[in-house]
Amino acid sequence: MNSLITCFVSRRLANRILFQRVVSASPMSNMSIRRDQQPTSCFRSFSAAPGSIVVQVNTSAEKNQYNRDSLPCSLEKICGIAENMNSIKPGEMKDVEVREACRALDTLAHSINKNDLAPKDCDKRGEISWLILKRLMTEDNLFDPVNDVLLPIHGYPIIVDHALCHNAIKCMAQSNQRHLFDKALLILKTLEEHFIESQSKKIRPVGRSYALLLDAARHHTYLSDDELVSFVENLMTNASRQEAWGNNLVTINRQIFNAALNTLCSRADGSPRAAEIIQNMISQDNAPLDQASFSISLKAILSSKGSQESTTDILASVEPLLLKMEAHNYLPAQVTMTPLLDHLSKRGDLHEITRILNWMEDMYQRKGWRDIRPNRIHFNTLINALSKSKNGGRKAMKLLNKMKVMYSNGSNECARPDLVTYNAVLNAIAKETTSSGNKRSQIDSDIGERAESLLSKMEDGLEGDHIVPDIVSYNTVLSAHMNSHAINAATKVQAILQRMSDRDVEPDLLSYTACINTLAKSKTQGSAQKAEDLLRKLEEVYAVGNEDLKPDVKCYNSVIFAWANSSDSGAVQRACQLLNEMELKRKSGDRPDLIPDAVSYTSIIRSFTKQDNDEGVSLKKYILNKAKFNVEDSGLNNVLLLTQIESNEDSGAAAEKAEQVLRSMIKDSQNDPSKIKPNTITFNTVIDAWSKSNAKHAAAKAQEILKEMQILYEKGFPGVCPDTFSFASVLNAFANSPEANSAEKAEELLRHMCKLNENGNTNVVPNTICFATVIKAYSRCSTKGSAEKAESILRWMVSEYQRGNPDLKPNTICFTSVCDAWSKSGESRAIKKVEELISWMENLSASGHKDLSPNQHTYNTLITAVARSKDPMKATKALHILRHMQDVLSIKPSSVSFSNVLNACSFTHGTPSIRQTALKIAIVVLEEALENTAPNDRLNVVYGAFFQTCANLMQKEIEKAKIERVVEAVFHKCCDHGQVDMKLLSQIRRASSKQLYLKLFGNFPTFPNIGIEDIPELWKCKVRYSSNRHSTTQLNNR
């Protein structure tokens, strides 16, 4: 009836009725009546107009009834209250029901913490709060339940006040649902309009609501950068307007100000406007700034700076902010510098890091800011950040040495390294990679040795008496050996484990697990048994009561992996026995936690590809049946699929078989929902199989499966979502395809990827590999204009990276592929284009992009371009490029480099003098090639190119006779090196005079038609065949 009273009865009469209702519901002895008092909360009494009579409850029993600690904190219980409340007809809610609803809303807002809730429960909290507020508004005739819309606030609401509205706004804003967030904004807007019209003090916006909405907005990713920036601007403008109109509950205080800064900061990397607004806000003279404001602004400045921004420019932007901090009596602290150090050190440039440290020391000397002076906490931050960069371990060691020098010479006593510093350096070494991504190079095999060397110095006291290695130090070195893949890693970890015991450092489960994993990865004989011995030791220690050394499923899986990959007799059978042991211990109740998972089975299943005997086939069937019965895991099915692919020698047949398995999985899951559905990894495995297939229609098949993935995803199969790897595999299929227009199809797919990502698809992120693959496709294409298209893709990539997209950082491979495309284009401008690209790379490298330096492969393409030109002096020019590589750039040429110079000589045309010079160059280059080639170089290609040169330059019989001693000597050396292949036999025949050919092969029964099967095994025993794309191309340019 409250809403009816509000609508049709005068305010004085409404107050009198309200008074009578409350009095009749409570004992007179427990009440005192006061005039002209407006309560501050609707939970204690109903609000009334100024001058009316209000009831104030004073008894302790009544107070306890509203004690927040006694409120129901269960969402389910509050949900029940809301449902019961909504079953009451509008206008018929009793006072006790109103109080219960208000109390429930207060509980939702203040007693149930968002951080303690799962996302779905947080959404439920928001829905319930809206349900309760909506129902109370209905009582006050502020909501139309029929049309489900808010009504304009009129008169003086009896129930609803600003506290109720704020509680609901808080719960709704903190949910993840867009419609709740929008409704919260609508409630605030309604309150704003009502206050401006009526100046009502009972129901008006409060400042906390603005802060909550500003903070919540940054978590709503559906808002674009521009939309979010506009939202913050509008909300701050509205808050300022409320303050200007006299709403003393809304002031632009630090809470609102910092919430706005924080939200803008979250998009500063993608919106220059956001960074600009932050700068303007900080620059205001009356801005309510505190330490947090400056920290947020610093993060925003760093986020807005692209990866191309120099350290000097960044520091120039940061320094005025720190000076403003000082003006507000906030001195820069260690925590202030952390984001700056972390941001700049992630680039991994030690020279830039040194510049930061020098700047910090200079600011300390000039301003006296003690906490900004480089100290061990700053250095530790830098070292931790460097551990994520290329060659991070070596850089971390240099920083450690810098700290030691600064402390020892007295220039900075705050730079003394501690154990945390040393452990951070060990960690950087353990995680070191020499290339981006997950692939490791052979250089990384020494990370274990380097980490152990530092550990030994720590043990011997050479790093100071205060540096005593602890369990973290030893475990980090064990991890370094485990990651190193060095041949002696298994021996090293066992020795370190013993050293720990000798030094009273008790190994923990992580120590033993690292040792077991290292032994599991070792290919040495007996390593699997040693891994199992460590597992048994853990079992024994656990059996006597040491819970900390309880071996888990990961330990067992590592030992199973060790046996499954061991070459020892009976290894696979032993792996199966361990698997059975896990199952028996679980079933017996001794170890209920030992539940074999997908990893347990896949380690064994993958090993069966090595065994094709009857016993191996029998064991494979047994394990497969156990796996399918015990593990409902899509990952297991993906490994089974991969096993099918790897066990098939014909890549085309393997891809065909993999697709059949995929089709079967799709059909089974559609017929029986309980069956495991194929997921993204399953589809990607099949696409990848087609991309590596030699079948003619492989690219079309890969693209067909990708389209099928997209269709399934759009139909509501979230587990089958095409991702970056899906698209990258199809791009690779097009790059490897011999079909016409495959490069154009690859580019079309790449642009489709970019469009998807621009439209908000975060699963598909075009990266360097995707662009490099399309460039590779054009470099392999013989169609006219392909080189120009390859270069346009490269320039597009560079442009996107310079605009701040770190996923599209170009590398030397991308540039070299474009150079390769131009070198094989046959166009007259090919040499000039390759030279321009190399010059571009050199300029980028000089400006700080060291990973864009031209390398051996890059200059090989320039030699190829020269060799394919019609310049009669190309042999001399090719030799000049080779000398530039050797003498100026200190780049060691490969067999491909020498072969390309020989090709330039081979196809030299002109006067006898020019051809004679070309032949002399060829002889010199051959001698250098034989002296400087590495064991893995393909000498057969070098020899072949030389004989081809002799044949092309000395075509007449009389000319061949003049050089037959040279040809004969080189051929004998080729035979001694075991480098004679079928192609070389053809080339030696063309290069030899008739007399020399008879001398070399006259004793062979098949003379003059000598085949590879006719020659001695020693002549061909060391020939290496390679599919390397940088191999010498046979030139048709005569």
PDB file of N, CA and C in Angstrom, residues 581-633:
ATOM      1  N   GLU A 581      51.110 -50.245 -11.892  1.00  0.00           N
ATOM      2  CA  GLU A 581      51.380 -50.021 -10.470  1.00  0.00           C
ATOM      3  C   GLU A 581      50.585 -48.818  -9.953  1.00  0.00           C
ATOM      4  N   MET A 582      50.522 -47.759 -10.753  1.00  0.00           N
ATOM      5  CA  MET A 582      49.728 -46.589 -10.367  1.00  0.00           C
ATOM      6  C   MET A 582      48.262 -46.973 -10.170  1.00  0.00           C
ATOM      7  N   GLU A 583      47.742 -47.746 -11.101  1.00  0.00           N
ATOM      8  CA  GLU A 583      46.329 -48.137 -11.023  1.00  0.00           C
ATOM      9  C   GLU A 583      46.059 -49.029  -9.811  1.00  0.00           C
ATOM     10  N   LEU A 584      46.981 -49.954  -9.519  1.00  0.00           N
ATOM     11  CA  LEU A 584      46.799 -50.856  -8.376  1.00  0.00           C
ATOM     12  C   LEU A 584      46.843 -50.087  -7.060  1.00  0.00           C
ATOM     13  N   LYS A 585      47.771 -49.141  -6.923  1.00  0.00           N
ATOM     14  CA  LYS A 585      47.865 -48.353  -5.692  1.00  0.00           C
ATOM     15  C   LYS A 585      46.631 -47.493  -5.483  1.00  0.00           C
ATOM     16  N   ARG A 586      46.074 -47.014  -6.591  1.00  0.00           N
ATOM     17  CA  ARG A 586      44.860 -46.205  -6.475  1.00  0.00           C
ATOM     18  C   ARG A 586      43.670 -47.067  -6.069  1.00  0.00           C
ATOM     19  N   LYS A 587      43.537 -48.219  -6.710  1.00  0.00           N
ATOM     20  CA  LYS A 587      42.388 -49.086  -6.427  1.00  0.00           C
ATOM     21  C   LYS A 587      42.450 -49.675  -5.024  1.00  0.00           C
ATOM     22  N   SER A 588      43.675 -49.935  -4.535  1.00  0.00           N
ATOM     23  CA  SER A 588      43.815 -50.522  -3.200  1.00  0.00           C
ATOM     24  C   SER A 588      43.551 -49.504  -2.091  1.00  0.00           C
ATOM     25  N   GLY A 589      43.558 -48.246  -2.420  1.00  0.00           N
ATOM     26  CA  GLY A 589      43.343 -47.206  -1.431  1.00  0.00           C
ATOM     27  C   GLY A 589      44.612 -46.684  -0.799  1.00  0.00           C
ATOM     28  N   ASP A 590      45.769 -47.289  -1.129  1.00  0.00           N
ATOM     29  CA  ASP A 590      47.036 -46.811  -0.566  1.00  0.00           C
ATOM     30  C   ASP A 590      47.360 -45.403  -1.071  1.00  0.00           C
ATOM     31  N   ARG A 591      47.128 -45.185  -2.347  1.00  0.00           N
ATOM     32  CA  ARG A 591      47.408 -43.877  -2.952  1.00  0.00           C
ATOM     33  C   ARG A 591      46.239 -43.469  -3.847  1.00  0.00           C
ATOM     34  N   PRO A 592      45.125 -43.021  -3.267  1.00  0.00           N
ATOM     35  CA  PRO A 592      43.957 -42.656  -4.088  1.00  0.00           C
ATOM     36  C   PRO A 592      44.233 -41.483  -5.028  1.00  0.00           C
ATOM     37  N   ASP A 593      45.313 -40.729  -4.750  1.00  0.00           N
ATOM     38  CA  ASP A 593      45.641 -39.580  -5.588  1.00  0.00           C
ATOM     39  C   ASP A 593      46.376 -39.969  -6.863  1.00  0.00           C
ATOM     40  N   LEU A 594      46.871 -41.217  -6.944  1.00  0.00           N
ATOM     41  CA  LEU A 594      47.629 -41.647  -8.132  1.00  0.00           C
ATOM     42  C   LEU A 594      46.665 -42.087  -9.231  1.00  0.00           C
ATOM     43  N   ILE A 595      46.099 -41.120  -9.896  1.00  0.00           N
ATOM     44  CA  ILE A 595      45.139 -41.410 -10.969  1.00  0.00           C
ATOM     45  C   ILE A 595      45.822 -41.172 -12.313  1.00  0.00           C
ATOM     46  N   PRO A 596      46.078 -42.242 -13.071  1.00  0.00           N
ATOM     47  CA  PRO A 596      46.719 -42.050 -14.383  1.00  0.00           C
ATOM     48  C   PRO A 596      45.911 -41.072 -15.233  1.00  0.00           C
ATOM     49  N   ASP A 597      46.606 -40.132 -15.853  1.00  0.00           N
ATOM     50  CA  ASP A 597      45.926 -39.156 -16.701  1.00  0.00           C
ATOM     51  C   ASP A 597      46.338 -39.345 -18.157  1.00  0.00           C
ATOM     52  N   ALA A 598      45.951 -38.395 -18.977  1.00  0.00           N
ATOM     53  CA  ALA A 598      46.253 -38.492 -20.411  1.00  0.00           C
ATOM     54  C   ALA A 598      47.753 -38.576 -20.662  1.00  0.00           C
ATOM     55  N   VAL A 599      48.546 -37.830 -19.850  1.00  0.00           N
ATOM     56  CA  VAL A 599      50.003 -37.840 -20.021  1.00  0.00           C
ATOM     57  C   VAL A 599      50.565 -39.238 -19.741  1.00  0.00           C
ATOM     58  N   SER A 600      50.016 -39.903 -18.742  1.00  0.00           N
ATOM     59  CA  SER A 600      50.494 -41.239 -18.378  1.00  0.00           C
ATOM     60  C   SER A 600      50.391 -42.184 -19.569  1.00  0.00           C
ATOM     61  N   TYR A 601      49.254 -42.141 -20.246  1.00  0.00           N
ATOM     62  CA  TYR A 601      49.026 -43.060 -21.361  1.00  0.00           C
ATOM     63  C   TYR A 601      49.746 -42.623 -22.636  1.00  0.00           C
ATOM     64  N   THR A 602      49.738 -41.295 -22.896  1.00  0.00           N
ATOM     65  CA  THR A 602      50.314 -40.838 -24.166  1.00  0.00           C
ATOM     66  C   THR A 602      51.810 -41.091 -24.255  1.00  0.00           C
ATOM     67  N   SER A 603      52.511 -41.039 -23.124  1.00  0.00           N
ATOM     68  CA  SER A 603      53.954 -41.316 -23.153  1.00  0.00           C
ATOM     69  C   SER A 603      54.221 -42.707 -23.704  1.00  0.00           C
ATOM     70  N   ILE A 604      53.395 -43.646 -23.297  1.00  0.00           N
ATOM     71  CA  ILE A 604      53.571 -45.038 -23.751  1.00  0.00           C
ATOM     72  C   ILE A 604      53.076 -45.188 -25.190  1.00  0.00           C
ATOM     73  N   ILE A 605      51.929 -44.583 -25.484  1.00  0.00           N
ATOM     74  CA  ILE A 605      51.353 -44.733 -26.822  1.00  0.00           C
ATOM     75  C   ILE A 605      52.302 -44.199 -27.890  1.00  0.00           C
ATOM     76  N   ARG A 606      52.937 -43.049 -27.612  1.00  0.00           N
ATOM     77  CA  ARG A 606      53.863 -42.478 -28.592  1.00  0.00           C
ATOM     78  C   ARG A 606      55.053 -43.397 -28.835  1.00  0.00           C
ATOM     79  N   SER A 607      55.431 -44.172 -27.818  1.00  0.00           N
ATOM     80  CA  SER A 607      56.601 -45.048 -27.960  1.00  0.00           C
ATOM     81  C   SER A 607      56.324 -46.231 -28.869  1.00  0.00           C
ATOM     82  N   PHE A 608      55.046 -46.550 -29.095  1.00  0.00           N
ATOM     83  CA  PHE A 608      54.714 -47.731 -29.896  1.00  0.00           C
ATOM     84  C   PHE A 608      55.027 -47.525 -31.376  1.00  0.00           C
ATOM     85  N   THR A 609      55.237 -46.287 -31.791  1.00  0.00           N
ATOM     86  CA  THR A 609      55.605 -46.053 -33.190  1.00  0.00           C
ATOM     87  C   THR A 609      56.970 -46.645 -33.514  1.00  0.00           C
ATOM     88  N   LYS A 610      57.773 -46.946 -32.449  1.00  0.00           N
ATOM     89  CA  LYS A 610      59.103 -47.531 -32.656  1.00  0.00           C
ATOM     90  C   LYS A 610      59.046 -49.046 -32.726  1.00  0.00           C
ATOM     91  N   GLN A 611      57.918 -49.641 -32.323  1.00  0.00           N
ATOM     92  CA  GLN A 611      57.830 -51.093 -32.242  1.00  0.00           C
ATOM     93  C   GLN A 611      56.781 -51.603 -33.223  1.00  0.00           C
ATOM     94  N   ASP A 612      57.243 -52.343 -34.217  1.00  0.00           N
ATOM     95  CA  ASP A 612      56.299 -52.895 -35.176  1.00  0.00           C
ATOM     96  C   ASP A 612      56.239 -54.418 -35.101  1.00  0.00           C
ATOM     97  N   ASN A 613      56.831 -55.025 -34.031  1.00  0.00           N
ATOM     98  CA  ASN A 613      56.755 -56.480 -33.883  1.00  0.00           C
ATOM     99  C   ASN A 613      55.424 -56.867 -33.253  1.00  0.00           C
ATOM    100  N   ASP A 614      55.192 -58.164 -33.152  1.00  0.00           N
ATOM    101  CA  ASP A 614      53.913 -58.660 -32.638  1.00  0.00           C
ATOM    102  C   ASP A 614      53.681 -58.220 -31.196  1.00  0.00           C
ATOM    103  N   GLU A 615      54.739 -58.276 -30.388  1.00  0.00           N
ATOM    104  CA  GLU A 615      54.594 -57.907 -28.986  1.00  0.00           C
ATOM    105  C   GLU A 615      54.235 -56.428 -28.857  1.00  0.00           C
ATOM    106  N   GLY A 616      54.893 -55.605 -29.691  1.00  0.00           N
ATOM    107  CA  GLY A 616      54.602 -54.176 -29.652  1.00  0.00           C
ATOM    108  C   GLY A 616      53.168 -53.881 -30.060  1.00  0.00           C
ATOM    109  N   VAL A 617      52.681 -54.542 -31.101  1.00  0.00           N
ATOM    110  CA  VAL A 617      51.300 -54.344 -31.552  1.00  0.00           C
ATOM    111  C   VAL A 617      50.318 -54.783 -30.475  1.00  0.00           C
ATOM    112  N   SER A 618      50.614 -55.912 -29.814  1.00  0.00           N
ATOM    113  CA  SER A 618      49.745 -56.429 -28.753  1.00  0.00           C
ATOM    114  C   SER A 618      49.683 -55.457 -27.569  1.00  0.00           C
ATOM    115  N   LEU A 619      50.848 -54.957 -27.159  1.00  0.00           N
ATOM    116  CA  LEU A 619      50.890 -54.001 -26.048  1.00  0.00           C
ATOM    117  C   LEU A 619      50.159 -52.705 -26.409  1.00  0.00           C
ATOM    118  N   LYS A 620      50.317 -52.288 -27.650  1.00  0.00           N
ATOM    119  CA  LYS A 620      49.673 -51.060 -28.094  1.00  0.00           C
ATOM    120  C   LYS A 620      48.155 -51.172 -27.977  1.00  0.00           C
ATOM    121  N   LYS A 621      47.585 -52.286 -28.434  1.00  0.00           N
ATOM    122  CA  LYS A 621      46.140 -52.487 -28.342  1.00  0.00           C
ATOM    123  C   LYS A 621      45.681 -52.490 -26.890  1.00  0.00           C
ATOM    124  N   TYR A 622      46.479 -53.131 -26.030  1.00  0.00           N
ATOM    125  CA  TYR A 622      46.134 -53.229 -24.610  1.00  0.00           C
ATOM    126  C   TYR A 622      46.091 -51.847 -23.959  1.00  0.00           C
ATOM    127  N   ILE A 623      47.126 -51.047 -24.198  1.00  0.00           N
ATOM    128  CA  ILE A 623      47.196 -49.717 -23.586  1.00  0.00           C
ATOM    129  C   ILE A 623      46.127 -48.788 -24.169  1.00  0.00           C
ATOM    130  N   LEU A 624      45.890 -48.897 -25.473  1.00  0.00           N
ATOM    131  CA  LEU A 624      44.870 -48.052 -26.085  1.00  0.00           C
ATOM    132  C   LEU A 624      43.501 -48.320 -25.481  1.00  0.00           C
ATOM    133  N   ASN A 625      43.184 -49.584 -25.264  1.00  0.00           N
ATOM    134  CA  ASN A 625      41.898 -49.932 -24.664  1.00  0.00           C
ATOM    135  C   ASN A 625      41.792 -49.394 -23.232  1.00  0.00           C
ATOM    136  N   LYS A 626      42.888 -49.531 -22.473  1.00  0.00           N
ATOM    137  CA  LYS A 626      42.891 -49.013 -21.102  1.00  0.00           C
ATOM    138  C   LYS A 626      42.724 -47.494 -21.095  1.00  0.00           C
ATOM    139  N   ALA A 627      43.410 -46.839 -22.026  1.00  0.00           N
ATOM    140  CA  ALA A 627      43.359 -45.376 -22.076  1.00  0.00           C
ATOM    141  C   ALA A 627      41.954 -44.892 -22.410  1.00  0.00           C
ATOM    142  N   LYS A 628      41.331 -45.512 -23.404  1.00  0.00           N
ATOM    143  CA  LYS A 628      39.993 -45.092 -23.813  1.00  0.00           C
ATOM    144  C   LYS A 628      38.970 -45.362 -22.710  1.00  0.00           C
ATOM    145  N   PHE A 629      39.216 -46.420 -21.938  1.00  0.00           N
ATOM    146  CA  PHE A 629      38.280 -46.781 -20.873  1.00  0.00           C
ATOM    147  C   PHE A 629      38.447 -45.894 -19.642  1.00  0.00           C
ATOM    148  N   ASN A 630      39.691 -45.538 -19.314  1.00  0.00           N
ATOM    149  CA  ASN A 630      39.976 -44.841 -18.055  1.00  0.00           C
ATOM    150  C   ASN A 630      40.044 -43.329 -18.165  1.00  0.00           C
ATOM    151  N   VAL A 631      40.336 -42.812 -19.363  1.00  0.00           N
ATOM    152  CA  VAL A 631      40.566 -41.373 -19.488  1.00  0.00           C
ATOM    153  C   VAL A 631      39.645 -40.784 -20.540  1.00  0.00           C
ATOM    154  N   GLU A 632      38.749 -39.924 -20.083  1.00  0.00           N
ATOM    155  CA  GLU A 632      37.896 -39.169 -20.994  1.00  0.00           C
ATOM    156  C   GLU A 632      38.572 -37.826 -21.226  1.00  0.00           C
ATOM    157  N   ASP A 633      39.466 -37.778 -22.179  1.00  0.00           N
ATOM    158  CA  ASP A 633      40.289 -36.582 -22.350  1.00  0.00           C
ATOM    159  C   ASP A 633      40.522 -36.356 -23.829  1.00  0.00           C
TER     160      ASP A 633
END
